[in-house]
Short mmCIF file of C-alpha atoms and ligand atoms in Angstrom, two decimals:
data_model
loop_
_atom_site.label_atom_id
_atom_site.label_comp_id
_atom_site.label_asym_id
_atom_site.label_seq_id
_atom_site.Cartn_x
_atom_site.Cartn_y
_atom_site.Cartn_z
CA UNK A 29 -31.38 -1.75 15.47
CA UNK A 30 -30.85 2.20 13.60
CA UNK A 31 -27.52 2.79 12.34
CA UNK A 32 -25.75 4.69 14.56
CA UNK A 33 -25.78 8.91 13.09
CA UNK A 34 -22.54 10.38 11.27
CA UNK A 35 -20.57 13.34 10.71
CA UNK A 36 -18.72 14.86 8.62
CA UNK A 37 -15.57 17.21 9.45
CA UNK A 38 -14.40 19.34 7.47
CA UNK A 39 -11.32 22.00 9.24
CA UNK A 40 -9.69 25.00 7.36
CA UNK A 41 -7.22 27.01 8.47
CA UNK A 42 -5.61 30.57 7.22
CA UNK A 43 -3.28 33.71 8.16
CA UNK A 44 -4.36 37.18 7.32
CA UNK A 45 -7.89 36.43 7.32
CA UNK A 46 -9.64 34.13 5.95
CA UNK A 47 -9.68 31.37 2.38
CA UNK A 48 -11.63 34.07 0.49
CA UNK A 49 -10.02 37.15 2.15
CA UNK A 50 -6.84 36.81 0.72
CA UNK A 51 -5.70 34.54 3.54
CA UNK A 52 -2.54 32.55 3.86
CA UNK A 53 -3.84 29.14 3.60
CA UNK A 54 -2.25 27.08 6.35
CA UNK A 55 -4.02 23.99 6.88
CA UNK A 56 -7.39 21.67 6.53
CA UNK A 57 -8.13 18.04 6.82
CA UNK A 58 -11.36 16.46 7.24
CA UNK A 59 -12.41 12.83 8.81
CA UNK A 60 -15.65 10.84 8.76
CA UNK A 61 -16.64 10.36 12.78
CA UNK A 62 -19.40 9.01 14.97
CA UNK A 63 -21.70 11.24 17.42
CA UNK A 64 -19.52 9.61 20.28
CA UNK A 65 -16.08 10.09 18.98
CA UNK A 66 -16.75 14.50 17.74
CA UNK A 67 -15.50 16.28 20.83
CA UNK A 68 -11.89 14.17 20.52
CA UNK A 69 -11.91 14.36 16.34
CA UNK A 70 -12.39 17.88 16.34
CA UNK A 71 -10.16 19.13 19.26
CA UNK A 72 -6.94 17.01 17.60
CA UNK A 73 -8.73 18.77 14.07
CA UNK A 74 -7.91 22.66 16.29
CA UNK A 75 -4.20 21.25 17.52
CA UNK A 76 -3.74 20.12 12.92
CA UNK A 77 -4.74 24.10 12.37
CA UNK A 78 -2.88 25.92 15.92
CA UNK A 79 0.37 24.28 15.10
CA UNK A 80 1.67 24.43 12.50
CA UNK A 81 4.91 24.60 10.36
CA UNK A 82 2.79 27.06 7.56
CA UNK A 83 2.67 29.54 10.09
CA UNK A 84 0.22 30.56 12.19
CA UNK A 85 -3.02 30.65 12.07
CA UNK A 86 -5.48 33.43 12.53
CA UNK A 87 -8.53 32.28 10.66
CA UNK A 88 -9.68 29.06 11.31
CA UNK A 89 -13.17 27.50 10.04
CA UNK A 90 -15.18 23.87 11.38
CA UNK A 91 -18.40 22.18 9.64
CA UNK A 92 -19.74 19.42 11.42
CA UNK A 93 -22.76 17.99 8.69
CA UNK A 94 -24.25 15.08 9.55
CA UNK A 95 -24.08 12.56 6.32
CA UNK A 96 -26.38 9.73 5.16
CA UNK A 97 -24.82 6.50 6.55
CA UNK A 98 -27.22 4.91 3.85
CA UNK A 99 -24.37 6.12 0.87
CA UNK A 100 -21.34 4.89 2.45
CA UNK A 101 -19.00 3.00 0.83
CA UNK A 102 -16.40 1.06 2.05
CA UNK A 103 -13.12 1.14 -0.19
CA UNK A 104 -9.56 -0.53 0.96
CA UNK A 105 -6.22 1.28 0.97
CA UNK A 106 -4.14 1.75 -1.88
CA UNK A 107 -1.59 -0.64 -1.56
CA UNK A 108 1.72 1.19 -0.95
CA UNK A 109 5.34 0.98 -2.56
CA UNK A 110 7.64 3.09 -1.59
CA UNK A 111 10.67 4.68 -4.30
CA UNK A 112 14.34 6.59 -2.87
CA UNK A 113 15.06 8.42 -4.69
CA UNK A 114 18.22 11.58 -3.69
CA UNK A 115 17.18 14.70 -5.33
CA UNK A 116 13.42 16.06 -6.17
CA UNK A 117 14.69 16.29 -9.63
CA UNK A 118 14.93 12.48 -9.78
CA UNK A 119 11.94 12.19 -7.63
CA UNK A 120 9.64 14.50 -10.18
CA UNK A 121 11.78 12.38 -13.27
CA UNK A 122 10.05 9.32 -11.05
CA UNK A 123 6.80 10.78 -10.61
CA UNK A 124 6.95 11.64 -14.91
CA UNK A 125 8.09 7.73 -15.15
CA UNK A 126 5.35 6.35 -13.17
CA UNK A 127 2.33 8.61 -14.88
CA UNK A 128 3.53 7.75 -18.02
CA UNK A 129 2.61 4.44 -17.45
CA UNK A 130 -0.91 5.55 -16.57
CA UNK A 131 -1.10 6.85 -19.79
CA UNK A 132 -0.72 10.44 -18.36
CA UNK A 133 0.80 12.56 -21.83
CA UNK A 134 3.72 14.40 -21.48
CA UNK A 135 2.18 17.32 -21.70
CA UNK A 136 -0.10 17.14 -18.61
CA UNK A 137 2.36 15.63 -16.71
CA UNK A 138 4.82 18.34 -17.17
CA UNK A 139 1.80 21.23 -16.76
CA UNK A 140 1.17 18.92 -13.42
CA UNK A 141 4.54 19.28 -11.75
CA UNK A 142 5.14 23.18 -13.14
CA UNK A 143 1.29 24.22 -11.43
CA UNK A 144 3.05 21.88 -8.12
CA UNK A 145 6.76 23.38 -7.93
CA UNK A 146 4.98 27.60 -8.74
CA UNK A 147 2.28 26.84 -6.06
CA UNK A 148 2.72 28.17 -2.93
CA UNK A 149 -1.33 29.27 -1.16
CA UNK A 150 -3.79 26.21 -2.50
CA UNK A 151 -6.35 24.70 -0.31
CA UNK A 152 -7.83 22.35 -2.68
CA UNK A 153 -6.56 19.40 -5.51
CA UNK A 154 -6.63 21.15 -8.85
CA UNK A 155 -8.42 19.34 -11.73
CA UNK A 156 -5.83 18.26 -15.52
CA UNK A 157 -6.94 16.81 -18.22
CA UNK A 158 -5.16 14.03 -18.81
CA UNK A 159 -4.14 14.16 -22.50
CA UNK A 160 -5.20 18.19 -23.40
CA UNK A 161 -3.05 18.89 -19.61
CA UNK A 162 -5.84 21.65 -19.27
CA UNK A 163 -7.17 22.78 -16.50
CA UNK A 164 -10.55 21.82 -15.88
CA UNK A 165 -11.69 23.11 -12.55
CA UNK A 166 -12.81 26.45 -12.80
CA UNK A 167 -12.06 26.89 -9.06
CA UNK A 168 -8.94 29.35 -8.64
CA UNK A 169 -7.08 29.56 -5.61
CA UNK A 170 -9.37 27.20 -3.92
CA UNK A 171 -9.56 23.67 -6.16
CA UNK A 172 -11.25 20.77 -5.27
CA UNK A 173 -11.44 19.46 -1.24
CA UNK A 174 -11.57 15.93 -0.84
CA UNK A 175 -13.88 15.44 1.86
CA UNK A 176 -15.59 12.91 3.61
CA UNK A 177 -13.87 10.11 4.08
CA UNK A 178 -11.37 8.39 6.86
CA UNK A 179 -10.63 5.19 8.25
CA UNK A 180 -12.35 2.48 9.85
CA UNK A 181 -10.66 2.01 12.96
CA UNK A 182 -10.41 -2.24 13.46
CA UNK A 183 -9.03 -1.55 9.73
CA UNK A 184 -6.24 1.52 10.88
CA UNK A 185 -5.46 -0.76 13.20
CA UNK A 186 -4.84 -3.86 11.02
CA UNK A 187 -2.80 -1.77 8.72
CA UNK A 188 -0.93 -0.54 10.99
CA UNK A 189 0.29 -3.73 12.37
CA UNK A 190 1.25 -5.52 8.50
CA UNK A 191 3.01 -0.43 8.40
CA UNK A 192 5.74 -0.23 11.49
CA UNK A 193 6.69 2.29 9.97
CA UNK A 194 4.14 3.79 8.99
CA UNK A 195 3.37 5.96 11.68
CA UNK A 196 2.50 9.01 11.43
CA UNK A 197 -1.22 10.88 10.64
CA UNK A 198 0.08 11.91 7.77
CA UNK A 199 0.26 8.76 6.02
CA UNK A 200 -2.84 7.74 7.26
CA UNK A 201 -4.39 10.95 6.06
CA UNK A 202 -2.79 10.87 2.44
CA UNK A 203 -4.73 6.86 1.93
CA UNK A 204 -7.57 8.12 2.85
CA UNK A 205 -7.42 10.77 -0.06
CA UNK A 206 -5.86 8.85 -2.65
CA UNK A 207 -7.83 5.58 -1.96
CA UNK A 208 -10.73 7.77 -2.23
CA UNK A 209 -9.64 9.12 -5.91
CA UNK A 210 -8.69 7.64 -7.41
CA UNK A 211 -11.75 4.62 -6.48
CA UNK A 212 -13.24 6.63 -8.77
CA UNK A 213 -14.00 5.22 -12.66
CA UNK A 214 -12.60 9.49 -13.99
CA UNK A 215 -9.27 9.39 -12.21
CA UNK A 216 -6.21 8.66 -14.10
CA UNK A 217 -3.65 9.76 -11.17
CA UNK A 218 -3.32 11.49 -9.11
CA UNK A 219 0.85 13.73 -7.63
CA UNK A 220 0.80 15.03 -5.10
CA UNK A 221 3.65 16.64 -3.16
CA UNK A 222 2.62 18.06 0.98
CA UNK A 223 3.16 22.33 0.78
CA UNK A 224 4.70 22.17 4.11
CA UNK A 225 7.35 23.63 4.37
CA UNK A 226 9.53 20.40 6.31
CA UNK A 227 7.72 17.64 4.33
CA UNK A 228 9.40 16.50 1.10
CA UNK A 229 8.18 13.46 0.08
CA UNK A 230 5.35 13.07 -2.63
CA UNK A 231 2.92 10.29 -4.38
CA UNK A 232 1.77 9.44 -7.64
CA UNK A 233 -1.39 7.48 -6.57
CA UNK A 234 -4.15 5.72 -9.16
CA UNK A 235 -5.63 1.77 -8.84
CA UNK A 236 -3.20 0.11 -11.70
CA UNK A 237 -0.38 1.04 -9.46
CA UNK A 238 -1.59 1.90 -5.63
CA UNK A 239 0.16 4.20 -4.35
CA UNK A 240 3.72 5.03 -5.02
CA UNK A 241 5.71 7.52 -2.28
CA UNK A 242 8.83 9.03 -4.01
CA UNK A 243 11.35 10.23 -0.85
CA UNK A 244 11.81 13.73 -2.35
CA UNK A 245 9.65 15.91 -4.67
CA UNK A 246 10.87 18.97 -3.44
CA UNK A 247 13.84 20.99 -1.52
CA UNK A 248 13.19 21.47 2.44
CA UNK A 249 12.34 24.42 3.44
CA UNK A 250 9.45 24.96 -0.28
CA UNK A 251 6.16 26.44 0.59
CA UNK A 252 5.42 24.83 -3.06
CA UNK A 253 2.59 21.90 -3.17
CA UNK A 254 -0.90 20.74 -3.83
CA UNK A 255 -2.47 18.11 -5.23
CA UNK A 256 -3.28 17.78 -8.40
CA UNK A 257 -5.85 15.40 -10.01
CA UNK A 258 -5.12 14.17 -13.89
CA UNK A 259 -9.05 13.40 -15.24
CA UNK A 260 -10.08 11.01 -18.59
CA UNK A 261 -11.27 12.82 -21.99
CA UNK A 262 -14.55 13.60 -21.28
CA UNK A 263 -14.94 13.56 -17.38
CA UNK A 264 -18.92 14.76 -15.76
CA UNK A 265 -17.08 17.55 -14.86
CA UNK A 266 -19.91 17.89 -12.45
CA UNK A 267 -20.70 14.06 -10.98
CA UNK A 268 -16.43 13.67 -10.81
CA UNK A 269 -16.57 16.78 -8.14
CA UNK A 270 -19.81 15.69 -6.29
CA UNK A 271 -17.85 12.98 -5.76
CA UNK A 272 -15.15 14.08 -4.99
CA UNK A 273 -16.76 16.31 -2.06
CA UNK A 274 -19.64 14.97 -1.52
CA UNK A 275 -19.73 10.35 -1.61
CA UNK A 276 -18.29 9.69 1.98
CA UNK A 277 -16.25 6.97 2.24
CA UNK A 278 -15.27 4.15 4.53
CA UNK A 279 -10.59 3.67 4.33
CA UNK A 280 -10.96 -0.97 6.07
N1 WAQ B 7 -8.77 17.57 -1.06
C1 WAQ B 7 -8.40 18.15 -2.00
N2 WAQ B 7 -6.42 18.71 -1.99
C2 WAQ B 7 -6.20 18.29 -0.61
C3 WAQ B 7 -6.72 17.47 0.28
C4 WAQ B 7 -8.29 17.30 -0.19
N3 WAQ B 7 -9.25 16.58 1.20
N4 WAQ B 7 -6.48 18.47 1.31
C5 WAQ B 7 -4.90 18.86 1.28
N5 WAQ B 7 -4.97 19.07 -0.36
C6 WAQ B 7 -3.89 20.07 -1.43
C7 WAQ B 7 -3.57 21.69 -0.30
O1 WAQ B 7 -3.54 21.85 -1.93
C8 WAQ B 7 -2.79 21.12 0.23
O2 WAQ B 7 -2.14 22.52 -0.55
C9 WAQ B 7 -1.99 20.31 -0.16
O3 WAQ B 7 -2.69 19.20 -1.18
C10 WAQ B 7 -0.33 19.31 0.56
O4 WAQ B 7 -1.72 19.23 1.29
O5 WAQ B 7 4.97 10.32 2.89
O6 WAQ B 7 0.89 16.43 4.02
O7 WAQ B 7 -1.88 17.95 4.21
O8 WAQ B 7 3.39 9.13 1.54
O9 WAQ B 7 -0.03 19.57 3.37
C11 WAQ B 7 1.78 12.75 1.29
C12 WAQ B 7 3.06 11.61 1.45
C13 WAQ B 7 2.37 13.83 1.85
C14 WAQ B 7 3.09 11.24 2.82
C15 WAQ B 7 1.02 14.89 1.94
O10 WAQ B 7 -0.36 17.25 2.64
C16 WAQ B 7 3.87 9.88 3.08
C17 WAQ B 7 0.40 15.48 2.73
P1 WAQ B 7 -0.26 18.12 2.68
MG1 MG B 8 -0.05 20.90 3.89
#
C-alpha cells in the first residue's frame, strides 16, 4: 500500500506588521500532519496565534508543504527531569552547572545567558559555538526555526500516561523540539526559556542529560526568552541548519 501523504505546517504571527517588516514576534508553531488531520491542526495553530499572552497578532502566516515519507526519521523523546529553584538567579546558576557538565565553555554559557536575558523579539534559535561562545548563524532576529517535527499520536498518548503531570501542549512541543535538536551530532546542548511573559520555566536539553526542566529562569512579566543551540567546534553550519529546518522527525 502507498504511504499516506504527510504535510509540514508552519505558523508565525506578529504584531505591527510581518516579522520582516519590523513586527513584534507573537507566536509560532510547527506540526507534522496526515491529510486527514490538516484542518484540525491548522485551526489549532490559528488558535495559538490569535489567543496569545504576548499580544494580539495582526499578521499570521501558515505554510503547508508536502513532506517525503521516505525521509521521516523516528526519535524517542528525551527523558525528563525537573530542578525546583526559587529565583531566576538560582535557576540560571543551575543552567550554568548543567551546561558546564556538558563541556560548554564558561564564555559560551555567559554569552548564551546574556543573549537570552536581553532578547525580547526573536522568532527562532541562535547558534553559538560551544567553545568560543561566538554566534555562528547569520540570521539576525529571525534565527533558525526548527520545523517538521511532531509527536507520533499513539506514542504521545503513551508518554502522557507515563507523565500525568505534564498535561500542557507547551511541554510536549518543547520536548519534541529539544529531542530533534539534541539528536544532531553537532549539538552540544540547548538552553531555552519562553518569551511568553507568564511562563518562567525553561530547560537545558542534551542527549547526555536529557530534558532538564528548571522551574524559574526569568521573572514573571518579562518578555525576554528564546533558544540557544550550543554547537561543536567545526560544525558544518549549512548541513546543521538543513537538518533543523527540513528533516522530518516523528517523536515516539
Ligand atoms: N525553532 C527555533 N526556535 C524556536 C522555535 C522553533 N521551532 N519555537 C520557539 N523558538 C524560540 C523563539 O525564539 C521563541 O521566541 C522562543 O524559542 C520561546 O518559544 O515546562 O514555551 O514557544 O517543560 O515561548 C519550555 C519549558 C517552554 C516547558 C518553552 O517557548 C516546560 C516555550 P516558546
Ligand atoms: Mg513564546
